[in-house]
PDB file of C-alpha atoms in Angstrom:
ATOM      1  CA  UNK A   1      50.917 -70.852  95.793  1.00 54.00           C
ATOM      2  CA  UNK A   2      49.389 -74.292  95.698  1.00 51.00           C
ATOM      3  CA  UNK A   3      48.549 -76.137  92.503  1.00 48.00           C
ATOM      4  CA  UNK A   4      45.406 -74.632  91.026  1.00 53.00           C
ATOM      5  CA  UNK A   5      42.040 -76.264  90.707  1.00 70.00           C
ATOM      6  CA  UNK A   6      40.677 -76.366  87.167  1.00 83.00           C
ATOM      7  CA  UNK A   7      40.255 -72.823  85.840  1.00 92.00           C
ATOM      8  CA  UNK A   8      39.584 -71.737  82.248  1.00 94.00           C
ATOM      9  CA  UNK A   9      42.788 -72.049  80.214  1.00 94.00           C
ATOM     10  CA  UNK A  10      42.437 -68.501  78.867  1.00 96.00           C
ATOM     11  CA  UNK A  11      42.851 -67.124  82.408  1.00 96.00           C
ATOM     12  CA  UNK A  12      46.483 -68.292  82.365  1.00 95.00           C
ATOM     13  CA  UNK A  13      46.467 -69.261  86.038  1.00 95.00           C
ATOM     14  CA  UNK A  14      49.563 -71.066  87.252  1.00 93.00           C
ATOM     15  CA  UNK A  15      48.929 -71.088  91.000  1.00 93.00           C
ATOM     16  CA  UNK A  16      45.963 -70.719  93.338  1.00 93.00           C
ATOM     17  CA  UNK A  17      45.327 -70.467  97.068  1.00 93.00           C
ATOM     18  CA  UNK A  18      41.912 -70.752  98.689  1.00 93.00           C
ATOM     19  CA  UNK A  19      41.732 -67.685 100.958  1.00 90.00           C
ATOM     20  CA  UNK A  20      38.068 -67.654 102.008  1.00 89.00           C
ATOM     21  CA  UNK A  21      34.945 -69.762 101.895  1.00 88.00           C
ATOM     22  CA  UNK A  22      31.401 -68.642 102.666  1.00 85.00           C
ATOM     23  CA  UNK A  23      27.980 -70.224 102.275  1.00 79.00           C
ATOM     24  CA  UNK A  24      27.810 -68.702  98.783  1.00 82.00           C
ATOM     25  CA  UNK A  25      31.293 -68.916  97.313  1.00 88.00           C
ATOM     26  CA  UNK A  26      34.930 -69.946  97.439  1.00 91.00           C
ATOM     27  CA  UNK A  27      37.511 -67.204  96.982  1.00 93.00           C
ATOM     28  CA  UNK A  28      40.854 -68.034  95.391  1.00 94.00           C
ATOM     29  CA  UNK A  29      43.893 -65.777  95.218  1.00 95.00           C
ATOM     30  CA  UNK A  30      45.535 -66.731  91.944  1.00 96.00           C
ATOM     31  CA  UNK A  31      48.848 -66.147  90.221  1.00 95.00           C
ATOM     32  CA  UNK A  32      48.750 -65.704  86.458  1.00 95.00           C
ATOM     33  CA  UNK A  33      51.484 -66.522  83.976  1.00 95.00           C
ATOM     34  CA  UNK A  34      52.382 -62.827  83.578  1.00 95.00           C
ATOM     35  CA  UNK A  35      53.108 -62.754  87.374  1.00 95.00           C
ATOM     36  CA  UNK A  36      50.029 -60.670  88.092  1.00 95.00           C
ATOM     37  CA  UNK A  37      47.763 -61.561  91.017  1.00 96.00           C
ATOM     38  CA  UNK A  38      43.980 -61.813  90.681  1.00 97.00           C
ATOM     39  CA  UNK A  39      41.018 -63.305  92.495  1.00 96.00           C
ATOM     40  CA  UNK A  40      38.610 -66.014  91.412  1.00 96.00           C
ATOM     41  CA  UNK A  41      35.211 -65.953  93.050  1.00 94.00           C
ATOM     42  CA  UNK A  42      33.633 -69.349  92.475  1.00 91.00           C
ATOM     43  CA  UNK A  43      29.927 -69.328  93.308  1.00 88.00           C
ATOM     44  CA  UNK A  44      28.277 -72.317  94.904  1.00 85.00           C
ATOM     45  CA  UNK A  45      24.747 -73.399  93.955  1.00 78.00           C
ATOM     46  CA  UNK A  46      22.447 -71.737  96.512  1.00 69.00           C
ATOM     47  CA  UNK A  47      19.051 -70.027  96.654  1.00 67.00           C
ATOM     48  CA  UNK A  48      20.279 -66.461  96.061  1.00 72.00           C
ATOM     49  CA  UNK A  49      22.963 -67.127  93.468  1.00 77.00           C
ATOM     50  CA  UNK A  50      21.274 -64.586  91.171  1.00 84.00           C
ATOM     51  CA  UNK A  51      22.190 -61.935  93.763  1.00 81.00           C
ATOM     52  CA  UNK A  52      25.870 -62.641  93.143  1.00 84.00           C
ATOM     53  CA  UNK A  53      25.518 -62.888  89.370  1.00 89.00           C
ATOM     54  CA  UNK A  54      23.849 -59.474  89.247  1.00 94.00           C
ATOM     55  CA  UNK A  55      26.934 -58.181  91.013  1.00 94.00           C
ATOM     56  CA  UNK A  56      29.035 -59.276  88.053  1.00 94.00           C
ATOM     57  CA  UNK A  57      26.874 -57.181  85.723  1.00 95.00           C
ATOM     58  CA  UNK A  58      27.322 -54.208  88.050  1.00 97.00           C
ATOM     59  CA  UNK A  59      31.114 -54.628  88.101  1.00 97.00           C
ATOM     60  CA  UNK A  60      31.297 -54.891  84.326  1.00 96.00           C
ATOM     61  CA  UNK A  61      29.213 -51.714  84.001  1.00 96.00           C
ATOM     62  CA  UNK A  62      31.272 -49.851  86.629  1.00 96.00           C
ATOM     63  CA  UNK A  63      34.480 -50.759  84.757  1.00 95.00           C
ATOM     64  CA  UNK A  64      36.796 -50.215  87.722  1.00 96.00           C
ATOM     65  CA  UNK A  65      35.421 -46.859  88.872  1.00 96.00           C
ATOM     66  CA  UNK A  66      34.991 -47.260  92.630  1.00 97.00           C
ATOM     67  CA  UNK A  67      35.076 -51.055  92.431  1.00 98.00           C
ATOM     68  CA  UNK A  68      37.449 -53.859  91.527  1.00 98.00           C
ATOM     69  CA  UNK A  69      37.480 -54.717  87.858  1.00 98.00           C
ATOM     70  CA  UNK A  70      35.687 -57.760  86.524  1.00 97.00           C
ATOM     71  CA  UNK A  71      38.269 -59.368  84.245  1.00 98.00           C
ATOM     72  CA  UNK A  72      36.240 -62.302  82.939  1.00 97.00           C
ATOM     73  CA  UNK A  73      33.381 -64.674  83.720  1.00 94.00           C
ATOM     74  CA  UNK A  74      33.056 -68.379  83.031  1.00 93.00           C
ATOM     75  CA  UNK A  75      29.742 -69.848  84.170  1.00 89.00           C
ATOM     76  CA  UNK A  76      29.489 -69.015  87.868  1.00 87.00           C
ATOM     77  CA  UNK A  77      33.213 -68.272  88.244  1.00 92.00           C
ATOM     78  CA  UNK A  78      34.427 -64.667  88.148  1.00 94.00           C
ATOM     79  CA  UNK A  79      37.998 -63.544  87.521  1.00 97.00           C
ATOM     80  CA  UNK A  80      38.502 -60.292  89.409  1.00 98.00           C
ATOM     81  CA  UNK A  81      41.136 -57.650  90.011  1.00 97.00           C
ATOM     82  CA  UNK A  82      42.946 -58.346  93.280  1.00 96.00           C
ATOM     83  CA  UNK A  83      41.935 -55.600  95.682  1.00 94.00           C
ATOM     84  CA  UNK A  84      44.393 -56.297  98.485  1.00 92.00           C
ATOM     85  CA  UNK A  85      43.978 -57.409 102.081  1.00 92.00           C
ATOM     86  CA  UNK A  86      43.535 -54.164 104.010  1.00 96.00           C
ATOM     87  CA  UNK A  87      39.883 -53.594 104.884  1.00 97.00           C
ATOM     88  CA  UNK A  88      38.137 -50.374 105.884  1.00 98.00           C
ATOM     89  CA  UNK A  89      37.903 -51.797 109.420  1.00 96.00           C
ATOM     90  CA  UNK A  90      41.621 -51.053 109.801  1.00 97.00           C
ATOM     91  CA  UNK A  91      40.908 -47.327 109.389  1.00 97.00           C
ATOM     92  CA  UNK A  92      38.133 -47.408 111.978  1.00 97.00           C
ATOM     93  CA  UNK A  93      40.479 -49.054 114.473  1.00 94.00           C
ATOM     94  CA  UNK A  94      43.459 -46.788 113.731  1.00 97.00           C
ATOM     95  CA  UNK A  95      41.903 -43.426 112.906  1.00 98.00           C
ATOM     96  CA  UNK A  96      38.328 -43.581 114.156  1.00 97.00           C
ATOM     97  CA  UNK A  97      34.832 -44.071 112.836  1.00 98.00           C
ATOM     98  CA  UNK A  98      34.497 -40.683 111.131  1.00 98.00           C
ATOM     99  CA  UNK A  99      37.636 -41.298 109.066  1.00 98.00           C
ATOM    100  CA  UNK A 100      36.267 -44.668 107.945  1.00 98.00           C
ATOM    101  CA  UNK A 101      32.905 -43.113 107.071  1.00 98.00           C
ATOM    102  CA  UNK A 102      34.593 -40.439 104.967  1.00 98.00           C
ATOM    103  CA  UNK A 103      36.391 -43.120 102.947  1.00 98.00           C
ATOM    104  CA  UNK A 104      33.153 -45.061 102.480  1.00 98.00           C
ATOM    105  CA  UNK A 105      31.465 -41.851 101.310  1.00 98.00           C
ATOM    106  CA  UNK A 106      34.219 -41.273  98.746  1.00 98.00           C
ATOM    107  CA  UNK A 107      33.867 -44.831  97.432  1.00 98.00           C
ATOM    108  CA  UNK A 108      30.108 -44.371  97.142  1.00 98.00           C
ATOM    109  CA  UNK A 109      30.552 -41.069  95.328  1.00 97.00           C
ATOM    110  CA  UNK A 110      32.699 -42.851  92.729  1.00 97.00           C
ATOM    111  CA  UNK A 111      30.263 -45.752  92.461  1.00 97.00           C
ATOM    112  CA  UNK A 112      27.437 -43.321  91.754  1.00 96.00           C
ATOM    113  CA  UNK A 113      29.268 -41.322  89.097  1.00 95.00           C
ATOM    114  CA  UNK A 114      27.506 -41.217  85.730  1.00 92.00           C
ATOM    115  CA  UNK A 115      28.568 -43.703  83.071  1.00 91.00           C
ATOM    116  CA  UNK A 116      28.516 -43.428  79.298  1.00 89.00           C
ATOM    117  CA  UNK A 117      26.850 -46.842  79.220  1.00 91.00           C
ATOM    118  CA  UNK A 118      23.225 -47.633  80.102  1.00 92.00           C
ATOM    119  CA  UNK A 119      22.446 -49.457  83.324  1.00 94.00           C
ATOM    120  CA  UNK A 120      22.569 -53.253  82.980  1.00 94.00           C
ATOM    121  CA  UNK A 121      19.041 -54.633  82.551  1.00 95.00           C
ATOM    122  CA  UNK A 122      19.850 -57.520  84.905  1.00 96.00           C
ATOM    123  CA  UNK A 123      19.986 -55.324  88.032  1.00 97.00           C
ATOM    124  CA  UNK A 124      17.349 -55.948  90.696  1.00 97.00           C
ATOM    125  CA  UNK A 125      14.721 -53.184  91.103  1.00 97.00           C
ATOM    126  CA  UNK A 126      14.924 -51.809  94.621  1.00 98.00           C
ATOM    127  CA  UNK A 127      11.234 -52.404  95.341  1.00 98.00           C
ATOM    128  CA  UNK A 128      11.771 -56.091  94.636  1.00 97.00           C
ATOM    129  CA  UNK A 129      14.660 -56.114  97.098  1.00 97.00           C
ATOM    130  CA  UNK A 130      12.261 -54.949  99.819  1.00 98.00           C
ATOM    131  CA  UNK A 131       9.927 -57.930  99.275  1.00 97.00           C
ATOM    132  CA  UNK A 132      10.879 -59.582 102.576  1.00 97.00           C
ATOM    133  CA  UNK A 133      10.013 -56.442 104.554  1.00 97.00           C
ATOM    134  CA  UNK A 134       6.648 -56.009 102.845  1.00 97.00           C
ATOM    135  CA  UNK A 135       5.868 -59.693 103.408  1.00 96.00           C
ATOM    136  CA  UNK A 136       6.801 -59.501 107.089  1.00 95.00           C
ATOM    137  CA  UNK A 137       4.738 -56.355 107.611  1.00 95.00           C
ATOM    138  CA  UNK A 138       1.799 -58.055 105.903  1.00 92.00           C
ATOM    139  CA  UNK A 139       1.898 -60.796 108.541  1.00 89.00           C
ATOM    140  CA  UNK A 140       1.891 -58.314 111.435  1.00 76.00           C
ATOM    141  CA  UNK A 141      -0.596 -59.185 114.159  1.00 74.00           C
ATOM    142  CA  UNK A 142      -0.017 -56.219 116.445  1.00 68.00           C
ATOM    143  CA  UNK A 143       2.478 -57.678 118.907  1.00 67.00           C
ATOM    144  CA  UNK A 144       6.226 -57.849 119.458  1.00 73.00           C
ATOM    145  CA  UNK A 145       8.187 -56.250 116.633  1.00 84.00           C
ATOM    146  CA  UNK A 146       5.162 -55.747 114.399  1.00 89.00           C
ATOM    147  CA  UNK A 147       5.067 -51.977 114.900  1.00 91.00           C
ATOM    148  CA  UNK A 148       8.645 -51.590 113.627  1.00 94.00           C
ATOM    149  CA  UNK A 149       7.972 -53.751 110.595  1.00 96.00           C
ATOM    150  CA  UNK A 150       4.749 -51.935 109.715  1.00 95.00           C
ATOM    151  CA  UNK A 151       6.320 -48.493 110.076  1.00 95.00           C
ATOM    152  CA  UNK A 152       9.380 -49.543 108.076  1.00 97.00           C
ATOM    153  CA  UNK A 153       7.227 -50.987 105.276  1.00 97.00           C
ATOM    154  CA  UNK A 154       5.191 -47.795 105.112  1.00 97.00           C
ATOM    155  CA  UNK A 155       8.378 -45.710 105.082  1.00 98.00           C
ATOM    156  CA  UNK A 156       9.935 -47.874 102.374  1.00 98.00           C
ATOM    157  CA  UNK A 157       6.829 -47.634 100.206  1.00 98.00           C
ATOM    158  CA  UNK A 158       6.855 -43.823 100.412  1.00 98.00           C
ATOM    159  CA  UNK A 159      10.569 -43.681  99.674  1.00 98.00           C
ATOM    160  CA  UNK A 160      10.285 -45.957  96.672  1.00 98.00           C
ATOM    161  CA  UNK A 161       7.317 -44.055  95.279  1.00 97.00           C
ATOM    162  CA  UNK A 162       9.140 -40.739  95.624  1.00 97.00           C
ATOM    163  CA  UNK A 163      12.460 -41.825  94.080  1.00 95.00           C
ATOM    164  CA  UNK A 164      13.320 -39.420  91.291  1.00 90.00           C
ATOM    165  CA  UNK A 165      16.568 -40.877  90.039  1.00 87.00           C
ATOM    166  CA  UNK A 166      17.189 -44.637  90.006  1.00 94.00           C
ATOM    167  CA  UNK A 167      20.898 -45.485  89.795  1.00 96.00           C
ATOM    168  CA  UNK A 168      22.839 -48.738  89.597  1.00 97.00           C
ATOM    169  CA  UNK A 169      23.763 -49.518  93.207  1.00 98.00           C
ATOM    170  CA  UNK A 170      26.337 -51.703  94.928  1.00 98.00           C
ATOM    171  CA  UNK A 171      23.604 -52.974  97.242  1.00 97.00           C
ATOM    172  CA  UNK A 172      25.771 -54.316 100.090  1.00 96.00           C
ATOM    173  CA  UNK A 173      28.425 -51.762 100.987  1.00 97.00           C
ATOM    174  CA  UNK A 174      30.006 -52.144 104.428  1.00 97.00           C
ATOM    175  CA  UNK A 175      33.372 -52.123 106.173  1.00 96.00           C
ATOM    176  CA  UNK A 176      34.387 -55.600 104.980  1.00 95.00           C
ATOM    177  CA  UNK A 177      33.468 -54.827 101.365  1.00 96.00           C
ATOM    178  CA  UNK A 178      35.825 -51.864 101.000  1.00 98.00           C
ATOM    179  CA  UNK A 179      39.511 -52.684 100.441  1.00 97.00           C
ATOM    180  CA  UNK A 180      42.697 -50.701  99.895  1.00 97.00           C
ATOM    181  CA  UNK A 181      44.253 -51.519  96.538  1.00 95.00           C
ATOM    182  CA  UNK A 182      47.109 -50.081  94.464  1.00 93.00           C
ATOM    183  CA  UNK A 183      44.366 -47.928  92.889  1.00 95.00           C
ATOM    184  CA  UNK A 184      43.144 -46.685  96.275  1.00 97.00           C
ATOM    185  CA  UNK A 185      40.003 -47.679  98.173  1.00 98.00           C
ATOM    186  CA  UNK A 186      37.640 -49.869  96.155  1.00 98.00           C
ATOM    187  CA  UNK A 187      34.465 -51.813  96.779  1.00 98.00           C
ATOM    188  CA  UNK A 188      34.059 -55.557  96.316  1.00 97.00           C
ATOM    189  CA  UNK A 189      31.167 -58.049  96.312  1.00 94.00           C
ATOM    190  CA  UNK A 190      28.280 -55.929  94.970  1.00 96.00           C
ATOM    191  CA  UNK A 191      24.741 -57.278  94.690  1.00 95.00           C
ATOM    192  CA  UNK A 192      23.657 -55.210  91.687  1.00 96.00           C
ATOM    193  CA  UNK A 193      20.525 -53.202  92.496  1.00 97.00           C
ATOM    194  CA  UNK A 194      18.745 -50.355  90.723  1.00 98.00           C
ATOM    195  CA  UNK A 195      17.225 -47.595  92.818  1.00 97.00           C
ATOM    196  CA  UNK A 196      17.632 -44.584  95.101  1.00 97.00           C
ATOM    197  CA  UNK A 197      21.285 -43.773  95.966  1.00 97.00           C
ATOM    198  CA  UNK A 198      20.339 -43.341  99.646  1.00 97.00           C
ATOM    199  CA  UNK A 199      19.861 -47.104  99.851  1.00 98.00           C
ATOM    200  CA  UNK A 200      23.537 -47.683  99.095  1.00 97.00           C
ATOM    201  CA  UNK A 201      24.579 -45.779 102.219  1.00 97.00           C
ATOM    202  CA  UNK A 202      22.015 -47.370 104.547  1.00 97.00           C
ATOM    203  CA  UNK A 203      23.922 -50.568 105.350  1.00 97.00           C
ATOM    204  CA  UNK A 204      26.868 -48.588 106.736  1.00 98.00           C
ATOM    205  CA  UNK A 205      24.764 -47.573 109.765  1.00 98.00           C
ATOM    206  CA  UNK A 206      24.586 -51.250 110.803  1.00 98.00           C
ATOM    207  CA  UNK A 207      28.288 -51.984 110.465  1.00 97.00           C
ATOM    208  CA  UNK A 208      30.707 -53.188 111.649  1.00 96.00           C
ATOM    209  CA  UNK A 209      28.666 -56.173 112.782  1.00 94.00           C
ATOM    210  CA  UNK A 210      30.649 -56.671 115.990  1.00 91.00           C
ATOM    211  CA  UNK A 211      30.232 -53.057 117.164  1.00 95.00           C
ATOM    212  CA  UNK A 212      26.631 -52.982 118.382  1.00 97.00           C
ATOM    213  CA  UNK A 213      27.172 -50.157 120.882  1.00 97.00           C
ATOM    214  CA  UNK A 214      28.786 -48.008 118.201  1.00 98.00           C
ATOM    215  CA  UNK A 215      26.044 -48.673 115.663  1.00 98.00           C
ATOM    216  CA  UNK A 216      23.268 -47.846 118.153  1.00 98.00           C
ATOM    217  CA  UNK A 217      24.953 -44.667 119.417  1.00 98.00           C
ATOM    218  CA  UNK A 218      22.747 -41.671 118.463  1.00 98.00           C
ATOM    219  CA  UNK A 219      25.800 -39.432 118.127  1.00 98.00           C
ATOM    220  CA  UNK A 220      27.424 -41.858 115.712  1.00 98.00           C
ATOM    221  CA  UNK A 221      24.212 -42.129 113.682  1.00 98.00           C
ATOM    222  CA  UNK A 222      23.992 -38.325 113.527  1.00 98.00           C
ATOM    223  CA  UNK A 223      27.636 -37.897 112.483  1.00 98.00           C
ATOM    224  CA  UNK A 224      27.413 -40.640 109.882  1.00 98.00           C
ATOM    225  CA  UNK A 225      24.282 -39.137 108.347  1.00 98.00           C
ATOM    226  CA  UNK A 226      25.986 -35.733 108.168  1.00 98.00           C
ATOM    227  CA  UNK A 227      29.187 -37.030 106.558  1.00 98.00           C
ATOM    228  CA  UNK A 228      27.365 -39.204 104.018  1.00 98.00           C
ATOM    229  CA  UNK A 229      24.706 -36.654 103.100  1.00 97.00           C
ATOM    230  CA  UNK A 230      27.246 -33.879 102.575  1.00 96.00           C
ATOM    231  CA  UNK A 231      29.668 -36.013 100.554  1.00 95.00           C
ATOM    232  CA  UNK A 232      26.944 -37.554  98.393  1.00 96.00           C
ATOM    233  CA  UNK A 233      24.681 -34.486  98.224  1.00 95.00           C
ATOM    234  CA  UNK A 234      21.763 -36.423  99.699  1.00 96.00           C
ATOM    235  CA  UNK A 235      18.931 -35.268 101.949  1.00 97.00           C
ATOM    236  CA  UNK A 236      20.009 -36.369 105.465  1.00 97.00           C
ATOM    237  CA  UNK A 237      16.408 -37.012 106.534  1.00 97.00           C
ATOM    238  CA  UNK A 238      15.778 -39.211 103.519  1.00 98.00           C
ATOM    239  CA  UNK A 239      19.049 -40.999 104.189  1.00 98.00           C
ATOM    240  CA  UNK A 240      17.953 -41.765 107.758  1.00 98.00           C
ATOM    241  CA  UNK A 241      14.562 -42.942 106.528  1.00 98.00           C
ATOM    242  CA  UNK A 242      16.284 -45.362 104.170  1.00 98.00           C
ATOM    243  CA  UNK A 243      18.594 -46.493 106.973  1.00 98.00           C
ATOM    244  CA  UNK A 244      15.588 -47.279 109.181  1.00 98.00           C
ATOM    245  CA  UNK A 245      13.798 -49.148 106.399  1.00 98.00           C
ATOM    246  CA  UNK A 246      16.959 -51.049 105.476  1.00 98.00           C
ATOM    247  CA  UNK A 247      17.552 -52.162 109.064  1.00 98.00           C
ATOM    248  CA  UNK A 248      14.073 -53.634 109.269  1.00 98.00           C
ATOM    249  CA  UNK A 249      14.540 -55.283 105.874  1.00 98.00           C
ATOM    250  CA  UNK A 250      17.728 -56.886 107.152  1.00 98.00           C
ATOM    251  CA  UNK A 251      15.873 -57.982 110.292  1.00 97.00           C
ATOM    252  CA  UNK A 252      13.161 -59.540 108.126  1.00 97.00           C
ATOM    253  CA  UNK A 253      15.818 -61.525 106.231  1.00 96.00           C
ATOM    254  CA  UNK A 254      17.215 -62.801 109.525  1.00 96.00           C
ATOM    255  CA  UNK A 255      13.682 -63.626 110.664  1.00 95.00           C
ATOM    256  CA  UNK A 256      13.146 -65.716 107.550  1.00 94.00           C
ATOM    257  CA  UNK A 257      16.299 -67.646 108.461  1.00 93.00           C
ATOM    258  CA  UNK A 258      15.143 -68.172 112.047  1.00 95.00           C
ATOM    259  CA  UNK A 259      18.039 -66.040 113.344  1.00 96.00           C
ATOM    260  CA  UNK A 260      16.345 -64.262 116.248  1.00 95.00           C
ATOM    261  CA  UNK A 261      19.591 -62.858 117.671  1.00 96.00           C
ATOM    262  CA  UNK A 262      20.554 -60.914 114.553  1.00 97.00           C
ATOM    263  CA  UNK A 263      16.932 -59.969 113.879  1.00 97.00           C
ATOM    264  CA  UNK A 264      16.761 -58.346 117.317  1.00 97.00           C
ATOM    265  CA  UNK A 265      20.121 -56.665 116.770  1.00 97.00           C
ATOM    266  CA  UNK A 266      19.035 -55.047 113.501  1.00 98.00           C
ATOM    267  CA  UNK A 267      15.710 -53.927 114.974  1.00 97.00           C
ATOM    268  CA  UNK A 268      17.449 -52.344 117.967  1.00 97.00           C
ATOM    269  CA  UNK A 269      19.752 -50.296 115.734  1.00 98.00           C
ATOM    270  CA  UNK A 270      16.837 -49.438 113.435  1.00 98.00           C
ATOM    271  CA  UNK A 271      14.972 -48.095 116.478  1.00 97.00           C
ATOM    272  CA  UNK A 272      17.947 -45.891 117.329  1.00 98.00           C
ATOM    273  CA  UNK A 273      18.067 -44.612 113.741  1.00 98.00           C
ATOM    274  CA  UNK A 274      14.331 -43.861 113.863  1.00 97.00           C
ATOM    275  CA  UNK A 275      14.789 -41.899 117.107  1.00 98.00           C
ATOM    276  CA  UNK A 276      17.555 -39.789 115.568  1.00 98.00           C
ATOM    277  CA  UNK A 277      15.379 -39.171 112.524  1.00 97.00           C
ATOM    278  CA  UNK A 278      12.486 -38.067 114.743  1.00 96.00           C
ATOM    279  CA  UNK A 279      14.746 -35.489 116.409  1.00 94.00           C
ATOM    280  CA  UNK A 280      16.221 -34.171 113.164  1.00 84.00           C
TER     281      UNK A 280
END
């Protein structure tokens, strides 16, 4: 490994390699003095940095059950258990979509297991996370995608009002956030949300991001809803409702960023999810 950048002395890091960089963070694979390997996630200053910091609270609370362990935090730098390099995408390619969905369902089941510790107070309430969808629906003028946004906002409002059990949620589970480690399949990069467990499964319907035909396939949507609802003991209709609302929320985020291509992509898949829900 290359010479490390400056890390806290107590982390005992003797080598570091930058393995990824996104708009929000730099990811370092680090070697520690005891020859163990870990990861440092160094957050950049950006608008939604609180999203990432809430994830640290979620990881600390989860304490390794279904997720990589948070080893330490220094400012906006996190020292994390190294989860490995094999992503859930490899299972989809080798063994098929259903096999990948079953693994994701198992990870979610572990993430949603009860804890002896209370939920971290720093987690984001799920209604707050839907702010962009409610704002977009409020601007609807009756043309273009307005019908989808209005229906999704109405659906989300009903779902949020009827939530009986609010749990700490990963908030961003998908095929690139599930890795195979020496401890089995684990999640990484949570957002730290508090709300209905159906929300945690919703993002899977829109992933992988480069498989639009797969994601919009009614048969795939139906199979995914069945696998997830059975494994997690969730109402499949409610799960599909959350998937529809989530897709429009994601589209609203892309709309805020001026990303019309991805906004249209999310709305198209959301429409397919809504059609499957109507037939269920």
